[in-house]
Coordinates of C-alpha atoms and ligand atoms in Angstrom, one line a residue:
X8 CA 52.7 264.2 -31.5
X9 CA 49.8 261.9 -32.0
X10 CA 49.1 259.6 -29.1
X11 CA 49.7 256.5 -31.2
X12 CA 53.1 257.8 -32.4
X13 CA 54.1 258.9 -28.8
X14 CA 53.2 255.4 -27.6
X15 CA 55.3 253.8 -30.3
X16 CA 58.3 256.0 -29.4
X17 CA 57.9 255.3 -25.7
X18 CA 57.6 251.6 -26.4
X19 CA 60.7 251.8 -28.6
X20 CA 62.7 253.7 -26.0
X21 CA 61.6 251.1 -23.4
X22 CA 62.8 248.3 -25.6
X23 CA 66.1 250.0 -26.2
X24 CA 66.3 250.4 -22.4
X25 CA 65.6 246.7 -21.9
X26 CA 68.1 245.7 -24.6
X27 CA 70.8 247.9 -23.1
X28 CA 70.0 246.5 -19.6
X29 CA 70.3 243.0 -21.1
X30 CA 73.6 243.8 -22.8
X31 CA 74.9 245.3 -19.6
X32 CA 73.9 242.4 -17.5
X33 CA 75.4 240.0 -20.1
X34 CA 78.7 242.0 -19.8
X35 CA 78.5 241.8 -16.0
X36 CA 78.0 238.0 -16.2
X37 CA 81.0 237.6 -18.5
X38 CA 83.0 239.9 -16.2
X39 CA 81.9 238.0 -13.1
X40 CA 82.7 234.6 -14.8
X41 CA 86.2 235.6 -15.5
X42 CA 86.6 237.0 -12.0
X43 CA 85.4 233.6 -10.8
X44 CA 87.9 231.7 -12.9
X45 CA 90.7 233.9 -11.7
X46 CA 90.0 234.0 -8.0
X47 CA 87.6 231.2 -7.0
X48 CA 87.8 228.2 -9.4
X49 CA 91.0 226.8 -7.9
X50 CA 89.2 226.0 -4.6
X51 CA 85.5 225.9 -5.6
X52 CA 86.0 224.1 -8.9
X53 CA 85.7 225.3 -12.5
X54 CA 82.1 224.1 -12.6
X55 CA 81.4 225.6 -9.1
X56 CA 80.7 222.0 -7.9
X57 CA 83.2 222.4 -5.0
X58 CA 86.7 221.2 -4.3
X59 CA 88.7 222.3 -1.3
X60 CA 85.9 224.9 -0.8
X61 CA 82.2 224.1 -0.9
X62 CA 80.0 224.0 -4.1
X63 CA 78.8 227.5 -5.2
X64 CA 75.6 226.6 -7.0
X65 CA 72.2 228.2 -6.6
X66 CA 70.9 224.9 -5.3
X67 CA 73.5 224.8 -2.5
X68 CA 73.3 228.6 -1.6
X69 CA 69.7 229.0 -0.8
X70 CA 70.4 229.4 2.9
X71 CA 73.2 232.0 2.4
X72 CA 71.8 235.6 2.8
X73 CA 73.0 238.1 0.3
X74 CA 74.7 240.3 2.9
X75 CA 76.5 237.3 4.3
X76 CA 77.7 236.3 0.8
X77 CA 79.2 239.8 0.3
X78 CA 80.8 239.7 3.7
X79 CA 82.4 236.3 3.1
X80 CA 83.8 237.3 -0.3
X81 CA 85.2 240.6 1.1
X82 CA 86.5 239.4 4.5
X83 CA 86.8 235.6 4.1
X84 CA 85.7 233.0 6.6
X85 CA 87.4 232.8 10.0
X86 CA 89.4 229.7 10.6
X87 CA 88.9 228.3 7.1
X88 CA 90.9 228.4 3.9
X89 CA 88.6 231.1 2.5
X90 CA 90.6 234.4 2.2
X91 CA 89.0 237.9 2.0
X92 CA 89.1 239.7 -1.4
X93 CA 88.4 243.2 -0.2
X94 CA 92.0 244.3 -1.0
X95 CA 91.9 242.8 -4.5
X96 CA 88.4 243.4 -5.8
X97 CA 86.2 246.5 -5.8
X98 CA 82.8 246.5 -4.2
X99 CA 81.1 246.2 -7.6
X100 CA 83.3 243.2 -8.5
X101 CA 82.4 241.5 -5.2
X102 CA 78.7 242.2 -5.8
X103 CA 79.0 240.8 -9.3
X104 CA 80.7 237.6 -8.0
X105 CA 78.0 237.2 -5.3
X106 CA 75.3 237.4 -8.0
X107 CA 77.2 235.2 -10.4
X108 CA 77.4 232.2 -8.0
X109 CA 73.6 232.3 -7.8
X110 CA 73.2 231.9 -11.6
X111 CA 72.7 228.3 -12.9
X112 CA 75.6 226.5 -14.3
X113 CA 74.8 225.4 -17.9
X114 CA 74.8 222.7 -18.9
X115 CA 73.8 221.5 -15.4
X116 CA 76.6 219.7 -13.6
X117 CA 76.2 216.0 -13.3
X118 CA 77.3 213.7 -10.5
X119 CA 76.9 210.2 -11.9
X120 CA 77.7 206.9 -10.2
X121 CA 81.2 206.9 -11.7
X122 CA 81.9 210.3 -10.1
X123 CA 80.7 209.1 -6.8
X124 CA 83.0 206.0 -7.0
X125 CA 85.9 208.1 -8.2
X126 CA 85.6 210.5 -5.3
X127 CA 86.0 207.7 -2.7
X128 CA 89.1 207.6 -0.5
X129 CA 89.8 204.7 1.8
X130 CA 92.4 204.5 4.5
X131 CA 93.0 200.9 5.5
X132 CA 93.8 200.1 9.1
X133 CA 97.5 199.8 9.9
X134 CA 98.6 196.2 10.1
X135 CA 97.7 194.5 13.4
X136 CA 95.7 197.5 14.6
X137 CA 94.2 196.4 18.0
X138 CA 90.4 196.5 18.1
X139 CA 90.3 198.7 21.2
X140 CA 90.2 202.4 22.0
X141 CA 93.4 204.5 22.2
X142 CA 91.9 206.4 25.1
X143 CA 90.6 205.6 28.5
X144 CA 87.0 206.5 28.9
X145 CA 83.5 204.9 28.7
X146 CA 83.0 204.3 25.0
X147 CA 79.3 204.5 25.5
X148 CA 79.3 207.9 27.2
X149 CA 81.2 209.8 24.5
X150 CA 79.9 212.9 22.9
X151 CA 80.7 213.8 19.4
X152 CA 80.4 217.6 19.1
X153 CA 80.1 219.3 15.7
X154 CA 81.7 222.7 15.8
X155 CA 80.3 224.6 12.9
X156 CA 82.3 227.8 13.5
X157 CA 85.6 226.5 12.2
X158 CA 84.4 223.1 10.8
X159 CA 85.8 220.8 13.4
X160 CA 84.6 217.9 15.5
X161 CA 85.5 217.4 19.2
X162 CA 85.2 214.1 20.9
X163 CA 84.3 214.6 24.6
X164 CA 84.5 212.2 27.5
X165 CA 81.0 212.3 29.0
X166 CA 82.2 211.5 32.5
X167 CA 85.1 213.8 32.9
X168 CA 83.8 216.4 30.4
X169 CA 87.3 216.6 28.8
X170 CA 88.1 216.8 25.1
X171 CA 89.7 213.6 24.0
X172 CA 90.6 214.8 20.5
X173 CA 89.6 217.5 18.0
X174 CA 89.8 217.1 14.2
X175 CA 88.9 219.1 11.1
X176 CA 85.7 218.0 9.4
X177 CA 84.3 218.6 6.0
X178 CA 82.7 222.0 5.4
X179 CA 79.3 222.6 7.0
X180 CA 78.3 219.3 8.5
X181 CA 74.5 219.1 8.9
X182 CA 72.2 216.8 10.7
X183 CA 73.1 214.3 13.4
X184 CA 76.1 212.1 12.8
X185 CA 75.1 208.5 12.7
X186 CA 76.8 205.6 14.6
X187 CA 77.3 202.0 13.9
X188 CA 75.4 199.7 16.4
X189 CA 78.5 199.0 18.4
X190 CA 79.2 202.8 18.8
X191 CA 82.7 202.5 17.3
X192 CA 82.3 204.3 13.9
X193 CA 80.5 207.5 13.2
X194 CA 79.4 208.8 9.8
X195 CA 79.2 212.6 9.2
X196 CA 77.3 214.2 6.3
X197 CA 78.2 217.7 4.9
X198 CA 75.9 220.0 3.1
X199 CA 78.1 219.8 0.0
X200 CA 77.7 216.1 -0.2
X201 CA 80.6 214.5 1.6
X202 CA 80.2 211.5 3.9
X203 CA 83.1 210.8 6.3
X204 CA 83.4 207.5 8.2
X205 CA 85.5 208.1 11.4
X206 CA 86.8 205.5 13.8
X207 CA 86.1 206.8 17.3
X208 CA 88.3 204.1 18.9
X209 CA 91.4 204.7 16.8
X210 CA 90.8 208.4 16.1
X211 CA 91.2 208.3 12.4
X212 CA 89.2 208.8 9.2
X213 CA 88.4 205.4 7.6
X214 CA 86.8 206.5 4.3
X215 CA 85.2 209.4 2.6
X216 CA 83.0 209.7 -0.5
X217 CA 81.0 212.5 -2.2
X218 CA 77.4 211.4 -2.6
X219 CA 76.1 214.6 -4.3
X220 CA 76.5 218.3 -4.5
X221 CA 73.9 219.3 -2.0
X222 CA 73.1 216.6 0.6
X223 CA 70.5 216.6 3.3
X224 CA 71.5 213.9 5.6
X225 CA 72.7 210.3 6.0
X226 CA 71.3 207.3 7.7
X227 CA 73.1 204.1 8.9
X228 CA 71.2 200.8 8.9
X229 CA 70.4 199.2 12.2
X230 CA 72.7 196.3 11.2
X231 CA 75.6 198.7 10.5
X232 CA 75.9 197.3 6.9
X233 CA 74.5 200.2 4.9
X234 CA 74.7 204.0 4.6
X235 CA 72.0 205.9 2.7
X236 CA 72.5 209.5 1.6
X237 CA 69.6 211.9 0.8
X238 CA 70.4 214.6 -1.8
X239 CA 68.7 217.8 -2.8
X240 CA 71.0 218.0 -5.8
X241 CA 71.2 215.8 -7.9
X242 CA 67.7 214.4 -7.2
X243 CA 69.0 211.1 -5.9
X244 CA 69.4 208.7 -3.0
X245 CA 72.8 207.0 -2.8
X246 CA 73.3 203.7 -1.0
X247 CA 76.8 202.6 0.2
X248 CA 78.2 199.7 2.1
X249 CA 79.7 200.3 5.5
X250 CA 83.1 201.3 3.9
X251 CA 81.4 203.8 1.6
X252 CA 81.6 201.8 -1.6
X253 CA 78.6 202.8 -3.7
X254 CA 76.1 200.0 -4.1
X255 CA 73.5 201.9 -6.2
X256 CA 71.8 205.3 -6.6
X257 CA 68.0 205.7 -6.8
X258 CA 66.6 208.5 -8.9
X259 CA 64.1 210.3 -6.7
X260 CA 61.3 210.2 -9.3
X261 CA 57.8 209.2 -10.0
X262 CA 57.4 205.7 -11.4
X263 CA 57.0 207.1 -15.0
X264 CA 60.2 209.0 -14.5
X265 CA 58.6 212.3 -15.6
X266 CA 58.9 214.2 -12.3
X267 CA 62.0 214.2 -10.1
X268 CA 62.3 215.5 -6.6
X269 CA 64.7 216.7 -4.0
X270 CA 65.0 214.2 -1.1
X271 CA 63.9 215.8 2.2
X272 CA 65.5 213.3 4.5
X273 CA 66.3 209.6 5.1
X274 CA 66.0 207.8 8.4
X275 CA 66.8 204.3 9.6
X276 CA 63.7 202.4 10.9
X277 CA 65.7 199.7 12.6
X278 CA 62.8 197.6 13.9
X279 CA 61.5 197.4 10.4
X280 CA 65.0 196.8 8.9
X281 CA 64.4 199.6 6.4
X282 CA 65.2 203.1 5.4
X283 CA 62.3 205.5 5.2
X284 CA 62.6 208.4 2.8
X285 CA 60.6 211.6 2.4
X286 CA 60.6 213.5 -1.0
X287 CA 60.2 217.2 -1.1
X288 CA 58.5 217.6 -4.4
X289 CA 56.6 214.3 -4.9
X290 CA 53.8 213.2 -2.6
X291 CA 55.2 209.8 -1.8
X292 CA 56.9 208.3 1.2
X293 CA 59.4 205.6 0.4
X294 CA 60.5 202.6 2.4
X295 CA 63.6 200.7 1.3
X296 CA 64.1 197.4 3.1
X297 CA 67.6 196.2 3.8
X298 CA 66.2 192.9 5.1
X299 CA 67.8 190.3 2.6
X300 CA 64.6 188.2 3.0
X301 CA 62.2 191.1 2.2
X302 CA 59.6 190.0 -0.4
X303 CA 58.1 192.0 -3.2
X304 CA 54.7 193.4 -2.3
X305 CA 51.6 193.0 -4.4
X306 CA 48.9 195.2 -3.1
X307 CA 47.4 197.2 -5.9
X308 CA 49.8 200.1 -5.8
X309 CA 52.8 200.0 -8.2
X310 CA 56.0 199.9 -6.2
X311 CA 58.4 198.6 -8.8
X312 CA 61.3 200.8 -9.2
X313 CA 62.8 201.5 -12.7
X314 CA 66.6 201.0 -12.7
X315 CA 68.3 201.4 -16.1
X316 CA 66.7 198.8 -18.4
X317 CA 65.5 196.6 -15.6
X318 CA 62.8 196.8 -12.9
X319 CA 63.7 196.4 -9.3
X320 CA 61.0 194.9 -7.1
X321 CA 59.9 196.3 -3.8
X322 CA 61.7 193.5 -1.9
X323 CA 65.3 193.7 -0.7
X324 CA 66.7 197.2 -1.5
X325 CA 63.6 197.9 -3.6
X326 CA 61.3 200.9 -3.2
X327 CA 58.0 200.6 -1.5
X328 CA 55.9 203.7 -2.2
X329 CA 53.2 205.1 0.0
X330 CA 51.1 207.8 -1.8
X331 CA 50.5 211.0 0.2
X332 CA 48.3 214.0 -0.2
X333 CA 51.3 216.4 0.2
X334 CA 55.1 215.9 0.1
X335 CA 56.9 215.9 3.5
X336 CA 59.7 218.1 4.6
X337 CA 60.5 216.6 7.9
X338 CA 59.4 213.6 9.9
X339 CA 59.6 211.5 13.0
X340 CA 58.7 208.0 14.1
X341 CA 56.7 206.7 17.0
X342 CA 58.6 204.2 19.2
X343 CA 57.1 201.3 17.2
X344 CA 58.4 202.8 13.9
X345 CA 55.1 201.8 12.3
X346 CA 53.8 205.3 12.2
X347 CA 55.6 208.2 10.5
X348 CA 54.7 211.7 11.8
X349 CA 55.4 214.0 8.9
X350 CA 55.3 217.7 8.5
X351 CA 54.7 219.8 5.4
X352 CA 56.1 223.2 6.1
X353 CA 54.4 225.0 3.2
X354 CA 57.5 227.1 2.9
X355 CA 58.4 229.3 -0.1
X356 CA 59.2 227.2 -3.1
X357 CA 57.4 224.2 -1.8
X358 CA 54.5 222.8 -3.8
X359 CA 52.4 222.5 -0.6
X360 CA 50.1 225.4 -0.2
X361 CA 50.1 225.5 3.6
X362 CA 51.8 224.0 6.6
X363 CA 50.3 220.7 7.9
X364 CA 51.2 217.6 9.7
X365 CA 50.0 214.0 9.3
X366 CA 50.4 210.5 10.6
X367 CA 51.2 207.9 8.0
X368 CA 51.1 204.2 8.9
X369 CA 53.8 202.3 7.1
X370 CA 51.9 199.0 7.2
X371 CA 48.5 200.3 6.1
X372 CA 50.6 202.6 3.7
X373 CA 48.2 205.5 4.1
X374 CA 47.5 208.5 6.2
X375 CA 45.7 207.6 9.3
X376 CA 45.4 211.0 11.1
X377 CA 45.9 214.7 10.8
X378 CA 48.3 216.1 13.4
X379 CA 47.0 219.2 15.0
X380 CA 50.1 221.3 14.8
X381 CA 50.2 224.8 13.5
X382 CA 53.1 227.1 12.5
X383 CA 56.2 225.3 11.3
X384 CA 56.7 222.1 13.3
X385 CA 60.3 220.8 13.5
X386 CA 59.2 217.2 14.0
X387 CA 62.7 215.8 13.5
X388 CA 63.6 217.5 16.7
X389 CA 60.7 216.2 18.7
X390 CA 60.7 213.7 21.6
X391 CA 58.3 211.2 23.1
X392 CA 57.6 210.4 26.7
X393 CA 55.1 208.7 29.0
X394 CA 52.3 211.0 30.2
X395 CA 49.1 210.3 32.0
X396 CA 49.0 206.6 31.0
X397 CA 49.7 207.3 27.4
X398 CA 52.7 208.3 25.2
X399 CA 53.0 211.8 24.0
X400 CA 55.0 213.6 21.3
X401 CA 56.4 217.0 22.1
X402 CA 57.7 219.1 19.2
X403 CA 59.2 222.5 18.9
X404 CA 58.0 225.0 16.3
X405 CA 60.2 227.1 14.1
X406 CA 57.6 229.8 13.8
X407 CA 55.7 230.0 17.1
X408 CA 57.0 230.2 20.7
X409 CA 55.2 227.0 21.7
X410 CA 55.7 223.3 22.3
X411 CA 52.8 221.2 21.0
X412 CA 52.2 218.0 23.1
X413 CA 50.2 215.4 21.3
X414 CA 48.7 212.1 22.5
X415 CA 50.1 209.3 20.3
X416 CA 46.9 207.2 20.7
X417 CA 44.3 209.7 19.9
X418 CA 46.6 212.1 17.9
X419 CA 45.0 215.0 19.8
X420 CA 46.8 217.9 21.4
X421 CA 46.9 217.6 25.1
X422 CA 48.8 220.8 25.8
X423 CA 50.5 223.7 24.1
X424 CA 53.3 224.9 26.3
X425 CA 54.3 228.5 25.7
X426 CA 58.0 229.3 25.4
X427 CA 59.7 232.7 25.1
X428 CA 60.2 232.3 21.4
X429 CA 60.3 229.8 18.5
X430 CA 62.9 227.1 18.9
X431 CA 64.7 224.4 16.9
X432 CA 65.5 221.6 19.4
X433 CA 63.9 219.8 22.3
X434 CA 65.6 217.0 24.3
X435 CA 65.1 214.9 27.3
X436 CA 66.1 211.5 28.7
X437 CA 64.4 208.5 30.3
X438 CA 66.1 209.2 33.6
X439 CA 65.0 212.8 34.0
X440 CA 61.7 214.5 34.8
X441 CA 62.5 217.4 32.6
X442 CA 62.6 218.3 28.9
X443 CA 64.7 221.2 27.7
X444 CA 64.0 223.3 24.7
X445 CA 65.6 226.4 23.1
X446 CA 64.1 229.6 21.6
X447 CA 67.0 230.1 19.2
X448 CA 64.8 231.5 16.4
X449 CA 63.8 234.4 18.6
X450 CA 65.8 237.6 18.4
X451 CA 65.0 238.4 22.0
X452 CA 64.9 235.0 23.6
X453 CA 67.6 233.1 21.7
X454 CA 69.7 233.2 24.9
X455 CA 67.1 231.2 26.9
X456 CA 66.6 227.5 27.5
X457 CA 63.2 226.5 28.9
X458 CA 62.9 223.5 31.2
X459 CA 59.6 221.7 31.3
X460 CA 58.3 219.2 33.8
X461 CA 57.2 216.2 31.8
X462 CA 54.5 215.2 34.3
X463 CA 52.8 218.6 34.7
X464 CA 53.7 219.9 31.2
X465 CA 54.5 223.2 32.9
X466 CA 57.7 225.3 32.7
X467 CA 59.7 225.0 35.9
X468 CA 62.9 226.9 35.1
X469 CA 64.9 228.8 32.6
X470 CA 68.7 229.0 32.1
X471 CA 70.2 231.9 30.1
X472 CA 73.4 233.0 28.4
X473 CA 72.6 236.7 28.2
X474 CA 72.9 238.2 24.7
X475 CA 74.2 234.9 23.1
X476 CA 72.4 232.0 21.4
X477 CA 72.0 229.1 23.7
X478 CA 70.6 226.0 21.9
X479 CA 70.7 222.2 21.3
X480 CA 70.7 220.0 24.3
X481 CA 71.8 216.4 24.8
X482 CA 72.0 214.4 28.0
X483 CA 74.8 212.1 29.3
X484 CA 74.2 208.4 29.1
X485 CA 72.7 208.3 32.6
X486 CA 70.6 211.4 32.1
X487 CA 72.3 213.3 35.0
X488 CA 73.8 216.1 33.0
X489 CA 72.4 218.2 30.2
X490 CA 74.9 219.7 27.7
X491 CA 73.9 222.8 25.8
X492 CA 75.7 225.0 23.2
X493 CA 76.6 228.6 23.3
X494 CA 76.2 229.0 19.5
X495 CA 78.8 231.7 18.9
X496 CA 82.2 231.7 17.2
X497 CA 83.8 232.0 20.6
X498 CA 81.1 229.7 22.0
X499 CA 81.1 226.9 24.5
X500 CA 79.7 223.6 25.5
X501 CA 78.0 224.2 28.8
X502 CA 77.3 221.3 31.2
X503 CA 74.4 221.7 33.5
X504 CA 73.3 219.4 36.4
X505 CA 70.0 218.1 35.1
X506 CA 68.3 218.2 38.5
X507 CA 69.5 221.5 39.9
X508 CA 70.0 223.2 36.5
X509 CA 73.3 224.6 37.8
X510 CA 76.3 224.9 35.5
X511 CA 79.0 222.5 36.4
X512 CA 81.6 223.1 33.7
X513 CA 82.1 224.7 30.3
X514 CA 84.4 223.9 27.5
X515 CA 85.3 226.6 24.9
X516 CA 84.2 225.6 21.4
X517 CA 83.7 227.3 18.1
X518 CA 79.9 227.4 17.5
X519 CA 79.1 223.9 18.6
X520 CA 76.0 223.4 16.5
X521 CA 75.2 219.9 17.8
X522 CA 76.3 217.2 20.2
X523 CA 75.5 213.5 20.1
X524 CA 75.9 211.0 22.9
X525 CA 76.9 207.5 21.6
X526 CA 74.7 205.5 24.1
X527 CA 71.6 207.7 23.6
X528 CA 71.9 207.4 19.9
X529 CA 72.6 203.7 19.5
X530 CA 69.9 202.7 22.0
X531 CA 67.4 205.2 20.4
X532 CA 66.7 207.0 23.6
X533 CA 63.1 208.5 23.5
X534 CA 64.6 211.8 24.6
X535 CA 66.8 212.4 21.5
X536 CA 66.9 212.2 17.7
X537 CA 67.7 209.0 16.0
Ligands
DHE10 FE1 68.7 221.1 10.3 C1 69.0 218.0 11.7 C2 66.4 219.8 8.2 C3 68.3 224.2 9.0 C4 71.1 222.3 12.5 N1 67.9 219.3 10.0 C5 68.2 218.1 10.7 C6 67.5 217.0 10.0 C7 66.8 217.5 9.0 C8 67.0 219.0 9.0 C9 65.9 216.8 8.0 C10 67.6 215.6 10.5 C11 68.8 215.0 9.8 C12 69.5 213.9 10.5 O1 69.8 214.2 11.7 O2 69.7 212.9 10.0 N2 67.5 221.9 8.9 C13 66.6 221.2 8.2 C14 65.9 222.1 7.4 O3 65.0 221.8 6.6 C15 66.3 223.5 7.7 C16 65.1 224.2 8.5 C17 66.6 224.3 6.5 C18 67.8 223.9 5.8 O4 68.5 224.8 5.3 O5 68.1 222.8 5.6 C19 67.4 223.2 8.6 N3 69.5 222.9 10.7 C20 69.2 224.0 10.0 C21 70.0 225.2 10.5 O6 70.0 226.3 10.1 C22 70.8 224.7 11.7 C23 70.1 225.3 12.9 C24 72.2 225.1 11.6 C25 73.1 224.3 10.6 O7 74.1 223.8 11.0 O8 72.7 224.2 9.4 C26 70.5 223.2 11.6 N4 69.8 220.3 11.8 C27 70.7 221.0 12.6 C28 71.3 220.1 13.6 C29 70.7 218.8 13.4 C30 69.8 219.0 12.3 C31 72.3 220.5 14.7 C32 70.9 217.6 14.2 C33 70.0 217.6 15.4 C34 70.1 216.4 16.3 O9 70.2 216.6 17.5 O10 70.0 215.3 15.8

């Protein structure tokens, strides 16, 4: 056979192969779609946007490993409503379903303002409800503990270290719960978009609303009047009043509306009476003032925010844009809240080409310094403290076993403290000499907490939970005790004396991912996240 003819035949066979593979894959998709309708839609929604179970969209499953997805479908999820399907479905069918939930839903699901409003549930207070706690404990020294293992929340008395109550939460809460300034109400955000307002004094859910399909976090304004939610999907911010009535949504978009973005995170900058927002795909930092007297800004950069037919100005509840060189994934404030310390992780899928960190001044509205941090800084988990006549920032690193300590006047590194492995969280308190950090990203050192002397910047001790993940620390109101989590399904909250590092008590808990002390949060302690 002539070479040309052979090439044509081979090409033809290849195309037949491609066509057959396409047809096969289309069949599999159709098969998987009907399996989904039969077995999953009742809980996860016909459009896969969630219901009793979480949303099953590619946008919300990026963190779920393939092996874990297969396991969950086959065996179910412990202590949830998710049953196992290994006795009903073959291995191939389970694999087809796991692949199907990673295909896009077409047309793309929408979550408009009307949907948000329709999702809201409100439970009014019973008549004559007294405005005082139903329990006897220091309301300022409570801990809210998020138990990710079976999606519950425990309320812990921070003096007696006893559980006051335990209640079911929405699926997969993420980020720190946010408190009203008086410490009475707490707002939780779930990865699949639900915000829950809970009354810590009366132990009841006040209101719930679904802000989006895939939410990053929520922030509560310093005056307790507003709640802002940051979404990955849809590309929006959603602003609510304190009872979770939707006030407005903001499209996370460039001013011309041509490019939209996931929202990385929103934080409250209470001294500035504003929310500060980082966008994952657009190099802009936004500031949205909730000061009713805020005036529009005229400074040469276009801030005006397009809303429907109208233009909202950069004053009260308007958007003030700060242009950046790169979008931010994660950020942190100095104690004045004038400077934002932002990190671009350069992770897969991000438009940034490499990890970097920078300081952006919210008044000058521009970058004022590079931050000398390598690896993958987790600035949101950093802390500040006084050192050598200055204030320093110490931040864990998701990639390297090191804590970077940076002078906040010169923005230079003053120390890099080695730890046994990369970690997620660092915590301290004004009343303790020590800062504690985990190495939970390390396969070999995930069981170790490293304790660092804040004056010498040297490691002084380690505590361990051999073979288990030990992570996320928070202090009591007075700084005398450090509470850490054994991050296992049969895990625990471990209470250590913050001076002797000796364990004083442990409470069994189901993967307690995070714990939050009311006082430390509402006073914006320098040793914890805000
Ligand atoms: Fe988090 C807080 C981002 C993965 C547990 N995490 C935050 C915040 C952000 C963030 C922006 C601050 C929000 C707030 O408190 O208002 N987290 C990210 C990521 O970008 C990352 C790396 C990837 C992702 O999938 O989102 C990520 N986070 C995780 C986890 O895998 C963790 C360890 C387990 C989980 O439950 O998802 C996790 N993140 C936490 C916790 C906090 C948090 C416990 C609150 C810490 C605090 O003390 O305030």
